[in-house]
Coordinates of C-alpha atoms and ligand atoms in Angstrom, one line a residue:
M13 CA 32.5 13.6 22.4
S14 CA 31.9 17.2 23.5
K15 CA 28.5 17.8 25.1
A16 CA 26.2 20.7 24.5
E17 CA 25.5 23.0 27.4
V18 CA 22.6 22.1 29.6
S19 CA 20.8 25.4 30.1
L20 CA 17.5 27.0 29.2
D21 CA 19.4 29.7 27.3
H22 CA 20.9 27.0 25.0
L23 CA 17.5 25.4 24.6
F24 CA 15.9 28.7 23.6
R25 CA 18.5 29.0 20.9
V26 CA 17.4 25.6 19.5
F27 CA 13.9 27.0 19.1
T28 CA 15.0 30.2 17.4
K29 CA 15.6 30.6 13.7
P30 CA 19.3 30.9 12.9
E31 CA 20.3 34.3 11.6
H32 CA 22.7 33.6 8.7
S33 CA 22.3 31.3 5.8
D34 CA 25.9 30.2 6.5
S35 CA 25.0 29.4 10.1
T36 CA 25.9 26.0 11.5
L37 CA 22.4 24.7 11.0
A38 CA 22.4 25.8 7.4
K39 CA 25.7 24.0 6.9
I40 CA 24.4 20.9 8.6
E41 CA 21.3 21.0 6.3
R42 CA 23.5 21.2 3.2
H43 CA 25.7 18.5 4.4
L44 CA 22.6 16.2 5.1
S45 CA 21.0 17.0 1.7
D46 CA 24.3 16.2 -0.1
N47 CA 24.6 12.9 1.8
I48 CA 21.0 11.9 1.1
S49 CA 21.5 12.7 -2.6
D50 CA 24.6 10.6 -2.7
F51 CA 23.0 7.8 -0.9
L52 CA 20.0 7.8 -3.2
S53 CA 21.9 7.9 -6.4
Q54 CA 24.1 4.9 -5.6
H55 CA 22.6 1.9 -7.3
V56 CA 22.9 -0.5 -4.5
V57 CA 19.8 -1.5 -2.6
T58 CA 21.6 -2.4 0.7
K59 CA 25.0 -2.8 2.2
K60 CA 25.9 -6.3 3.1
T61 CA 25.9 -5.5 6.8
S62 CA 23.7 -7.9 8.8
L63 CA 20.7 -6.8 10.8
E64 CA 22.4 -8.1 14.0
E65 CA 25.4 -6.0 13.2
I66 CA 23.2 -2.9 12.9
E67 CA 21.3 -3.7 16.1
K68 CA 24.6 -3.2 18.0
D69 CA 24.3 0.5 17.1
F70 CA 20.9 0.7 18.7
F71 CA 21.5 -1.3 21.8
S72 CA 21.2 0.9 24.8
A73 CA 17.8 1.6 26.4
A74 CA 19.2 4.4 28.5
V75 CA 17.9 7.9 27.7
P76 CA 20.9 10.2 27.1
D77 CA 21.3 12.4 30.1
S78 CA 22.9 15.4 28.4
P79 CA 22.1 17.3 25.2
E80 CA 24.1 16.7 22.1
F81 CA 25.1 19.2 19.4
V82 CA 22.9 19.0 16.4
S83 CA 26.0 18.8 14.1
E84 CA 27.3 15.8 16.1
H85 CA 24.0 14.1 16.2
A86 CA 23.6 14.6 12.4
E87 CA 26.9 12.9 11.8
S88 CA 25.8 10.0 13.9
L89 CA 22.6 9.7 12.0
L90 CA 24.5 9.6 8.7
D91 CA 26.7 7.0 10.1
K92 CA 24.3 4.7 11.9
L93 CA 21.1 5.3 10.0
V94 CA 21.5 6.6 6.5
A95 CA 24.4 4.4 5.6
H96 CA 22.4 1.3 6.4
S97 CA 19.0 2.3 5.1
V98 CA 17.4 0.5 2.2
N99 CA 17.7 2.4 -1.0
T100 CA 14.1 2.3 -2.2
Y101 CA 15.1 4.7 -5.0
A102 CA 17.4 2.2 -6.7
P103 CA 15.9 1.2 -10.1
T104 CA 16.7 -2.5 -9.3
F105 CA 14.6 -2.3 -6.1
I106 CA 11.5 -3.9 -7.6
G107 CA 10.2 -6.0 -4.8
H108 CA 7.8 -3.8 -2.9
M109 CA 5.2 -1.1 -3.3
T110 CA 7.5 1.4 -1.8
S111 CA 9.7 3.1 -4.4
A112 CA 11.5 6.2 -5.4
L113 CA 10.0 9.6 -4.8
P114 CA 10.3 12.7 -7.0
Y115 CA 12.9 15.0 -5.5
F116 CA 10.5 18.0 -5.0
H117 CA 9.1 16.2 -1.9
L118 CA 12.3 16.8 0.0
T119 CA 11.9 20.5 -0.4
L120 CA 8.1 20.6 0.1
A121 CA 8.5 18.5 3.2
K122 CA 10.1 21.4 4.9
L123 CA 6.8 23.3 4.8
L124 CA 5.0 20.5 6.4
V125 CA 7.4 20.2 9.3
G126 CA 8.1 23.9 9.4
L127 CA 4.5 24.9 9.8
N128 CA 3.5 22.0 12.0
Q129 CA -0.2 22.3 11.5
N130 CA -2.6 19.9 13.1
L131 CA -5.6 18.9 10.9
V132 CA -7.7 17.7 13.8
K133 CA -9.3 21.1 14.1
I134 CA -9.5 24.4 12.3
E135 CA -7.9 26.3 15.2
T136 CA -4.6 24.5 14.6
S137 CA -4.7 24.3 10.8
K138 CA -6.9 26.9 9.1
A139 CA -5.8 26.9 5.4
F140 CA -4.7 23.3 5.6
T141 CA -8.3 22.1 6.3
P142 CA -9.8 23.5 3.1
L143 CA -6.8 22.2 1.2
E144 CA -7.3 18.7 2.6
R145 CA -11.0 18.9 1.7
Q146 CA -10.2 20.0 -1.8
T147 CA -7.7 17.2 -2.2
L148 CA -10.3 14.6 -1.0
G149 CA -12.7 16.2 -3.5
M150 CA -10.3 15.8 -6.4
M151 CA -9.8 12.1 -5.5
H152 CA -13.6 11.6 -5.1
N153 CA -14.1 13.2 -8.5
L154 CA -11.5 10.8 -10.0
I155 CA -13.6 7.9 -8.8
Y156 CA -17.2 9.1 -8.8
Q157 CA -17.1 11.9 -11.4
Q158 CA -20.1 13.8 -9.9
S159 CA -21.4 17.1 -11.2
D160 CA -19.9 20.5 -10.5
N161 CA -22.9 21.3 -8.4
F162 CA -22.3 18.2 -6.3
Y163 CA -18.8 19.3 -5.4
E164 CA -19.9 22.9 -4.9
E165 CA -22.4 21.7 -2.3
Y166 CA -20.3 19.2 -0.4
L167 CA -16.6 20.1 -0.8
H168 CA -16.5 22.4 2.2
S169 CA -19.8 21.5 3.9
A170 CA -19.6 21.2 7.7
D171 CA -22.1 18.4 7.8
H172 CA -20.5 16.2 5.1
A173 CA -17.3 14.6 4.1
L174 CA -16.2 13.3 0.7
G175 CA -13.6 11.2 2.4
A176 CA -11.1 10.8 5.3
F177 CA -7.4 11.5 5.0
C178 CA -5.3 9.2 7.1
S179 CA -1.9 7.6 7.4
G180 CA -2.4 4.7 5.0
G181 CA -4.5 2.0 3.4
T182 CA -4.9 0.1 6.7
V183 CA -6.5 3.0 8.5
A184 CA -8.5 3.8 5.3
N185 CA -9.9 0.3 5.2
I186 CA -10.7 0.5 9.0
T187 CA -12.4 3.9 8.5
A188 CA -14.5 2.7 5.6
L189 CA -15.7 -0.4 7.3
W190 CA -16.3 1.4 10.6
I191 CA -18.7 3.7 8.7
A192 CA -20.3 0.7 7.0
R193 CA -20.7 -1.0 10.4
N194 CA -22.3 2.0 12.1
H195 CA -24.5 2.5 9.0
L196 CA -25.7 -1.0 9.1
L197 CA -26.3 -1.0 12.9
S198 CA -27.6 2.5 13.0
P199 CA -30.1 4.0 15.5
D200 CA -33.6 2.4 15.0
G201 CA -36.5 3.3 17.2
K202 CA -35.4 3.0 20.8
F203 CA -32.1 1.4 19.8
P204 CA -29.5 4.2 19.9
G205 CA -27.1 2.6 17.4
V206 CA -24.0 0.5 17.7
A207 CA -21.7 3.5 18.3
K208 CA -23.5 4.1 21.5
A209 CA -24.9 0.7 22.6
G210 CA -22.1 -1.6 21.4
L211 CA -22.1 -4.7 19.3
A212 CA -23.9 -7.1 21.7
A213 CA -26.9 -4.8 22.0
A214 CA -26.8 -4.2 18.2
Y215 CA -26.9 -7.9 17.3
K216 CA -29.7 -8.4 19.7
H217 CA -31.7 -5.5 18.4
Y218 CA -31.3 -6.5 14.8
G219 CA -31.5 -10.2 15.4
Y220 CA -28.1 -11.0 13.8
E221 CA -26.0 -13.9 14.9
N222 CA -22.9 -12.3 13.5
I223 CA -21.9 -9.8 10.9
G224 CA -19.2 -10.5 8.4
V225 CA -16.9 -9.1 5.7
M226 CA -16.2 -11.0 2.4
S227 CA -13.2 -10.7 0.2
S228 CA -11.0 -13.1 -1.9
N229 CA -8.2 -14.8 -0.1
R230 CA -5.9 -12.3 -1.8
G231 CA -7.5 -9.4 0.2
H232 CA -4.9 -7.5 2.2
Y233 CA -4.3 -8.5 5.8
S234 CA -5.5 -5.1 7.0
L235 CA -9.0 -6.5 6.4
S236 CA -8.5 -9.1 9.2
K237 CA -7.2 -6.4 11.4
T238 CA -10.3 -4.4 10.6
V239 CA -12.8 -7.1 11.5
D240 CA -10.8 -7.6 14.7
V241 CA -10.8 -3.8 15.6
L242 CA -14.5 -3.4 14.8
G243 CA -15.4 -6.3 17.1
I244 CA -16.8 -8.4 14.3
G245 CA -14.1 -11.1 14.9
R246 CA -11.7 -12.7 12.5
D247 CA -14.0 -15.8 12.2
N248 CA -16.4 -13.5 10.3
M249 CA -13.8 -12.5 7.8
L250 CA -15.1 -14.6 4.9
T251 CA -12.0 -15.1 2.7
V252 CA -13.0 -16.9 -0.5
H253 CA -10.6 -19.3 -2.1
S254 CA -9.6 -17.7 -5.4
P255 CA -7.1 -19.6 -7.5
T256 CA -7.7 -17.1 -10.4
Q257 CA -6.5 -14.4 -7.9
K258 CA -9.9 -12.7 -8.3
L259 CA -13.1 -13.0 -6.3
D260 CA -15.7 -14.9 -8.4
P261 CA -19.0 -13.0 -8.3
E262 CA -21.1 -16.2 -8.5
Q263 CA -19.2 -17.7 -5.6
A264 CA -19.5 -14.5 -3.6
L265 CA -23.3 -14.5 -4.1
K266 CA -23.6 -18.1 -3.1
L267 CA -21.5 -17.8 0.0
G268 CA -23.1 -14.5 0.9
K269 CA -26.6 -16.1 0.7
A270 CA -25.5 -19.1 2.7
Y271 CA -24.0 -16.8 5.4
Q272 CA -27.2 -14.7 5.6
E273 CA -29.5 -17.8 5.6
S274 CA -27.8 -19.0 8.8
G275 CA -28.9 -16.0 10.8
N276 CA -25.9 -13.7 10.0
K277 CA -25.8 -10.5 8.1
L278 CA -23.1 -9.7 5.5
L279 CA -21.7 -6.3 6.4
A280 CA -19.6 -5.7 3.2
I281 CA -18.0 -7.2 0.2
V282 CA -14.5 -5.9 -0.4
G283 CA -13.4 -5.8 -4.0
V284 CA -9.6 -5.4 -4.4
A285 CA -8.3 -3.2 -7.2
G286 CA -4.7 -4.3 -7.4
T287 CA -4.0 -7.2 -5.0
T288 CA -0.8 -6.8 -3.0
E289 CA 0.6 -10.0 -4.3
T290 CA -0.1 -10.1 -8.0
G291 CA -1.9 -6.8 -8.8
H292 CA -5.1 -8.5 -10.0
V293 CA -8.3 -6.5 -10.0
D294 CA -11.6 -8.1 -8.9
P295 CA -14.6 -7.9 -11.2
L296 CA -15.8 -4.7 -9.5
D297 CA -18.8 -4.1 -11.6
E298 CA -20.3 -7.5 -11.0
L299 CA -19.4 -7.5 -7.3
A300 CA -21.2 -4.2 -6.9
D301 CA -24.3 -6.0 -8.2
V302 CA -23.8 -8.9 -5.9
A303 CA -23.5 -6.5 -2.9
K304 CA -26.7 -4.9 -4.0
E305 CA -28.5 -8.2 -4.2
L306 CA -27.2 -9.2 -0.8
G307 CA -28.1 -5.8 0.6
C308 CA -24.6 -5.1 1.9
W309 CA -22.0 -2.4 1.6
F310 CA -19.5 -2.5 -1.3
H311 CA -16.0 -1.3 -0.5
V312 CA -13.1 -1.2 -3.0
D313 CA -9.6 -1.5 -1.7
A314 CA -7.7 0.3 -4.4
A315 CA -4.8 1.2 -2.1
W316 CA -2.4 0.2 -4.9
G317 CA -4.5 0.3 -8.1
G318 CA -6.5 3.5 -7.5
A319 CA -4.0 5.6 -9.3
T320 CA -4.7 3.7 -12.5
L321 CA -7.8 6.0 -12.7
F322 CA -5.5 8.8 -13.9
S323 CA -4.9 6.8 -17.0
E324 CA -7.4 7.2 -19.8
R325 CA -5.9 4.1 -21.4
Y326 CA -6.2 1.8 -18.4
R327 CA -8.8 3.2 -16.1
S328 CA -11.3 0.7 -17.6
K329 CA -9.5 -2.0 -15.7
L330 CA -11.3 -0.6 -12.6
A331 CA -14.7 -0.4 -14.3
G332 CA -17.4 -0.5 -11.6
I333 CA -15.4 1.2 -8.9
E334 CA -17.8 4.1 -9.2
K335 CA -20.5 1.8 -7.8
A336 CA -18.6 1.4 -4.5
D337 CA -19.9 2.9 -1.3
S338 CA -16.4 3.6 -0.3
V339 CA -12.9 3.3 -1.8
T340 CA -9.4 3.2 -0.3
I341 CA -6.5 4.8 -2.1
D342 CA -3.0 5.1 -0.9
A343 CA -1.2 8.2 -2.2
H344 CA 2.1 6.8 -0.8
K345 CA 2.0 4.0 -3.4
Q346 CA 1.5 4.7 -7.1
M347 CA 1.0 8.5 -6.5
Y348 CA 4.6 8.9 -5.4
V349 CA 3.9 10.8 -2.2
P350 CA 6.0 10.1 0.9
M351 CA 4.9 7.5 3.4
G352 CA 1.9 8.4 5.5
A353 CA -0.8 9.3 3.0
G354 CA -3.9 7.2 2.7
M355 CA -7.5 8.1 1.9
A356 CA -10.9 6.6 2.2
L357 CA -13.4 8.2 -0.2
F358 CA -17.2 8.0 0.4
K359 CA -19.8 7.9 -2.4
D360 CA -22.4 9.5 -0.3
P361 CA -21.0 12.5 1.6
K362 CA -23.6 11.9 4.4
H363 CA -22.3 8.5 5.3
S364 CA -19.3 9.8 7.4
N365 CA -21.9 11.1 9.9
A366 CA -22.3 7.5 11.0
V367 CA -19.0 8.0 13.0
R368 CA -19.2 11.7 13.7
H369 CA -17.9 12.5 17.1
H370 CA -18.2 15.7 19.1
A371 CA -16.3 16.9 22.1
Q372 CA -16.8 20.1 24.0
Y373 CA -13.4 21.7 24.0
I374 CA -12.7 20.6 20.5
L375 CA -14.7 19.4 17.6
R376 CA -17.8 21.5 18.3
E377 CA -21.0 20.8 16.5
G378 CA -21.3 22.6 13.2
S379 CA -17.6 23.2 13.0
K380 CA -15.6 22.1 10.0
D381 CA -13.1 20.3 12.1
L382 CA -11.9 17.2 10.2
G383 CA -11.2 15.4 13.5
A384 CA -15.0 14.9 14.0
T385 CA -15.1 12.1 11.4
T386 CA -11.5 10.7 11.3
L387 CA -10.3 7.8 13.3
E388 CA -7.0 9.4 14.0
G389 CA -6.8 12.5 16.2
S390 CA -3.8 14.8 15.7
R391 CA -2.6 14.6 12.1
N392 CA -0.1 16.4 10.0
G393 CA -0.7 18.3 6.8
M394 CA 0.3 15.4 4.6
A395 CA -2.6 16.2 2.3
M396 CA -0.4 19.0 1.0
M397 CA 1.9 16.5 -0.5
V398 CA -1.0 14.9 -2.4
Y399 CA -2.3 18.3 -3.4
S400 CA 1.1 19.4 -4.6
S401 CA 1.7 16.2 -6.5
L402 CA -1.7 16.5 -8.2
H403 CA -0.7 20.0 -9.4
I404 CA 2.9 19.3 -10.2
F405 CA 2.2 16.1 -12.2
G406 CA -1.4 16.9 -13.3
R407 CA -3.6 14.1 -14.4
R408 CA -1.7 13.7 -17.6
G409 CA 1.6 13.5 -15.9
Y410 CA 0.3 10.7 -13.7
E411 CA -1.2 9.0 -16.7
L412 CA 2.3 8.9 -18.3
L413 CA 3.8 7.3 -15.2
I414 CA 1.0 4.8 -14.8
N415 CA 1.1 3.8 -18.4
K416 CA 4.9 3.4 -18.4
C417 CA 4.8 1.1 -15.4
I418 CA 2.0 -1.1 -16.7
E419 CA 3.7 -1.4 -20.1
L420 CA 7.1 -2.1 -18.5
A421 CA 5.4 -5.0 -16.6
L422 CA 4.0 -6.3 -19.9
E423 CA 7.5 -6.2 -21.4
F424 CA 9.0 -7.9 -18.5
A425 CA 6.4 -10.6 -18.7
S426 CA 7.4 -11.2 -22.4
M427 CA 11.0 -11.3 -21.4
I428 CA 10.3 -14.0 -18.8
E429 CA 8.1 -16.0 -21.2
A430 CA 10.8 -15.8 -23.9
H431 CA 13.5 -17.1 -21.4
P432 CA 13.7 -20.9 -21.3
D433 CA 14.8 -21.1 -17.7
F434 CA 12.0 -18.9 -16.2
E435 CA 8.3 -19.4 -15.8
L436 CA 5.8 -16.6 -15.7
M437 CA 3.4 -17.4 -12.9
T438 CA 0.9 -14.6 -13.1
Q439 CA 0.4 -12.1 -16.0
P440 CA 0.4 -8.5 -15.1
T441 CA -3.0 -6.7 -14.9
L442 CA -1.3 -3.6 -13.4
S443 CA 2.4 -3.2 -12.8
L444 CA 2.9 -6.4 -10.7
L445 CA 3.8 -9.9 -11.9
T446 CA 5.1 -13.1 -10.4
Y447 CA 7.5 -15.7 -11.9
R448 CA 10.0 -18.3 -10.9
L449 CA 13.1 -20.1 -12.1
R450 CA 12.4 -23.4 -13.8
P451 CA 15.1 -25.2 -15.8
R452 CA 14.4 -25.5 -19.5
N453 CA 14.1 -29.2 -19.5
L454 CA 11.0 -28.9 -17.3
V455 CA 9.2 -26.7 -19.8
N456 CA 6.3 -29.1 -19.9
L457 CA 6.0 -29.4 -16.1
A458 CA 2.4 -28.2 -15.9
K459 CA 1.3 -30.9 -18.4
M460 CA 2.7 -33.7 -16.2
P461 CA 0.4 -35.6 -13.9
E462 CA 0.1 -34.0 -10.4
S463 CA 1.9 -36.9 -8.8
E464 CA 5.0 -35.9 -10.9
F465 CA 4.9 -32.1 -10.7
K466 CA 4.1 -31.9 -7.0
G467 CA 7.4 -33.0 -5.8
I468 CA 9.3 -30.9 -8.4
N469 CA 7.3 -27.9 -7.4
Q470 CA 8.3 -28.4 -3.8
E471 CA 12.0 -28.4 -4.8
L472 CA 11.5 -25.3 -7.0
D473 CA 9.9 -23.6 -4.0
S474 CA 13.0 -24.2 -2.0
L475 CA 15.1 -22.9 -4.9
T476 CA 13.0 -19.7 -5.2
V477 CA 13.4 -19.1 -1.5
A478 CA 17.2 -19.6 -1.6
V479 CA 17.7 -17.5 -4.7
Q480 CA 15.6 -14.6 -3.4
K481 CA 17.5 -14.6 -0.1
Q482 CA 20.9 -14.6 -1.8
Q483 CA 20.0 -11.9 -4.2
R484 CA 18.7 -9.7 -1.4
E485 CA 21.8 -10.3 0.6
A486 CA 24.1 -9.5 -2.3
G487 CA 22.5 -6.1 -2.2
K488 CA 22.5 -5.1 -5.8
S489 CA 18.8 -5.7 -6.5
F490 CA 15.7 -6.7 -4.7
V491 CA 12.8 -8.9 -5.8
S492 CA 10.3 -10.1 -3.1
R493 CA 8.6 -13.5 -2.9
T494 CA 5.3 -14.8 -1.9
R495 CA 3.1 -17.9 -2.1
I496 CA 0.0 -18.1 -4.3
E497 CA -2.3 -20.7 -5.8
I498 CA -1.6 -21.4 -9.4
E499 CA -4.5 -22.7 -11.5
R500 CA -2.4 -24.7 -14.0
Y501 CA -0.9 -26.7 -11.1
N502 CA -4.3 -27.7 -9.9
D503 CA -4.4 -24.7 -7.5
E504 CA -1.3 -25.8 -5.7
V505 CA 0.2 -23.1 -3.6
I506 CA 3.6 -22.2 -5.1
T507 CA 6.5 -19.9 -4.0
V508 CA 7.1 -17.2 -6.6
F509 CA 9.2 -14.1 -7.1
R510 CA 7.1 -11.0 -6.9
V511 CA 7.8 -7.9 -8.8
V512 CA 6.3 -4.4 -8.4
L513 CA 7.3 -2.0 -11.1
A514 CA 6.8 1.5 -9.8
N515 CA 10.1 3.3 -10.3
P516 CA 9.9 5.2 -13.6
L517 CA 13.7 4.9 -13.9
T518 CA 13.7 1.1 -14.0
T519 CA 14.6 0.0 -17.5
K520 CA 14.5 -3.2 -19.5
E521 CA 18.2 -3.5 -19.1
H522 CA 17.8 -3.4 -15.3
L523 CA 15.2 -6.2 -15.6
A524 CA 17.4 -8.3 -17.8
S525 CA 20.3 -8.0 -15.4
I526 CA 18.0 -9.1 -12.5
L527 CA 17.1 -12.3 -14.4
E528 CA 20.7 -12.9 -15.2
E529 CA 21.7 -12.5 -11.6
Q530 CA 19.0 -14.9 -10.5
L531 CA 20.1 -17.5 -13.0
E532 CA 23.7 -17.2 -12.0
I533 CA 22.8 -17.7 -8.3
A534 CA 20.6 -20.7 -9.2
K535 CA 23.2 -22.4 -11.3
L536 CA 25.3 -22.9 -8.1
N537 CA 22.4 -24.3 -6.2
P538 CA 22.3 -28.2 -5.8
I539 CA 18.5 -28.2 -6.5
W540 CA 19.0 -26.5 -9.8
I541 CA 21.8 -28.8 -10.8
E542 CA 19.8 -31.8 -9.9
L543 CA 16.6 -30.7 -11.6
S544 CA 18.4 -29.6 -14.7
R545 CA 19.4 -33.3 -15.2
N546 CA 15.8 -34.3 -14.8
S547 CA 14.5 -35.6 -18.1
I548 CA 10.8 -35.5 -17.3
S549 CA 10.0 -33.4 -20.3
Q550 CA 11.1 -36.1 -22.7
T551 CA 8.5 -38.4 -21.4
A552 CA 5.8 -35.8 -22.0
Ligands
PLP606 C1 -0.7 -1.5 0.8 C2 -2.1 -2.0 0.8 C3 -2.9 -1.9 2.0 C4 -2.4 -1.3 3.3 O1 -2.0 0.0 3.2 P1 -0.9 0.6 4.2 O2 -0.7 2.0 3.6 O3 0.3 -0.2 4.1 O4 -1.5 0.7 5.5 C5 -4.2 -2.3 1.9 N1 -4.7 -2.9 0.8 C6 -4.0 -3.0 -0.3 C7 -4.6 -3.7 -1.5 C8 -2.6 -2.6 -0.3 O5 -1.9 -2.7 -1.4

């Protein structure tokens, strides 16, 4: 392979804009765009190449000594990277919350990289800072629907923040509960607050044994990372057993009271609006009242479900979200924005001051620098992608997309229920559902005594795992799997296929073909063959 010249002159050229539109770089760019378009329009999820095989291309830990021509490097990326990427745009890729993006992002992304603004401070971002604040304001408005005066007062106020933009739902959850923690353990008389004095001093001052966070056991694992990072400890993550997939308010109140009566303080209840596994929404309105009664913060993790608020038809599924002290929304999920766009929104714009940080050379007091209240430091102008999407789709455009996905999930659920060899495990609330293969002769399985269905469920678990793996490896389609409690099997934890319908190009025909493929794979599996002979249903 020819090597590029090692000289400063050559490197200067790398930093300079090419002069002609038919320059080498422009050609490379066209070549890359064509290749990506080809890749994304092929309807395969992955090539059959194994991960071990791909790792061979990324084996050496030696830093390349000499420069490489961009054109050659681009070819190697196409070959090693693009060719073996997962096609998240495929309409049969319905296993995760990552899906196809509208194509305009490819073009707009150039502005982001091209301008390379840093949102940590005004001096490196200027127009991007007000844009980000406006974007947060629009999302705040979607949740809290405050008056025009409210937004006029706070949107660009140096002493307030309507939210924090960050890289995703995990950081948004950490940010929200960080604010909640500092708010709870705030300065009091001579006590300078937890931010300054630390947790040990704070517990001593307030007389708390521990502080804890409560959610259903379907809460996202970022919550246990959060209690860990905040120093609260994972033992104080109170995960409530929830076989209905939803946090029961009565249960929450009872457990919260018991926790507080033994010398602890409940920091926050987290209601989930769209659980990662099944898309269920906790009873937010009632949980807000429970939080009030317990005197704790109410956070809603709407990383997935938040975008449902765009839909007039379905926003009532999130009723009560407006009572939350803070809300997490991921734009890189149902808002179809590229990866790296999360937001925490705060009901009270003063609350972010609980984590405000000043530094002399940067983040001066009274400045509008966003870095003063964000966990992350240097950040790119990703908010532009959210801003642009909000304009390009508009609320009504988003509404159409959201409605379409929820309604497709309902149709898929009916298809599964109508099919004798499948069992719907959880009904869709949003655009997620779970199901499994179950031979038709076992249609009455759930009515059997536990002693009988238990063993069969274990066999079906192995079948689900095997079919899911084989389907993934075949590469035409992708459905994920998880394990959840199922009420009608006496809360037994069962392995299920998990489907997330987010790609607007996925059709009923795609879904039918996925079921067909799964059944074909199953029919060759010894477990299926054995269970299909089982005549348990006749004894029912
Ligand atoms: C995806 C998700 C998260 C985590 O968000 P990331 O963007 O992956 O960090 C948290 N909570 C819920 C409910 C989610 O769906």
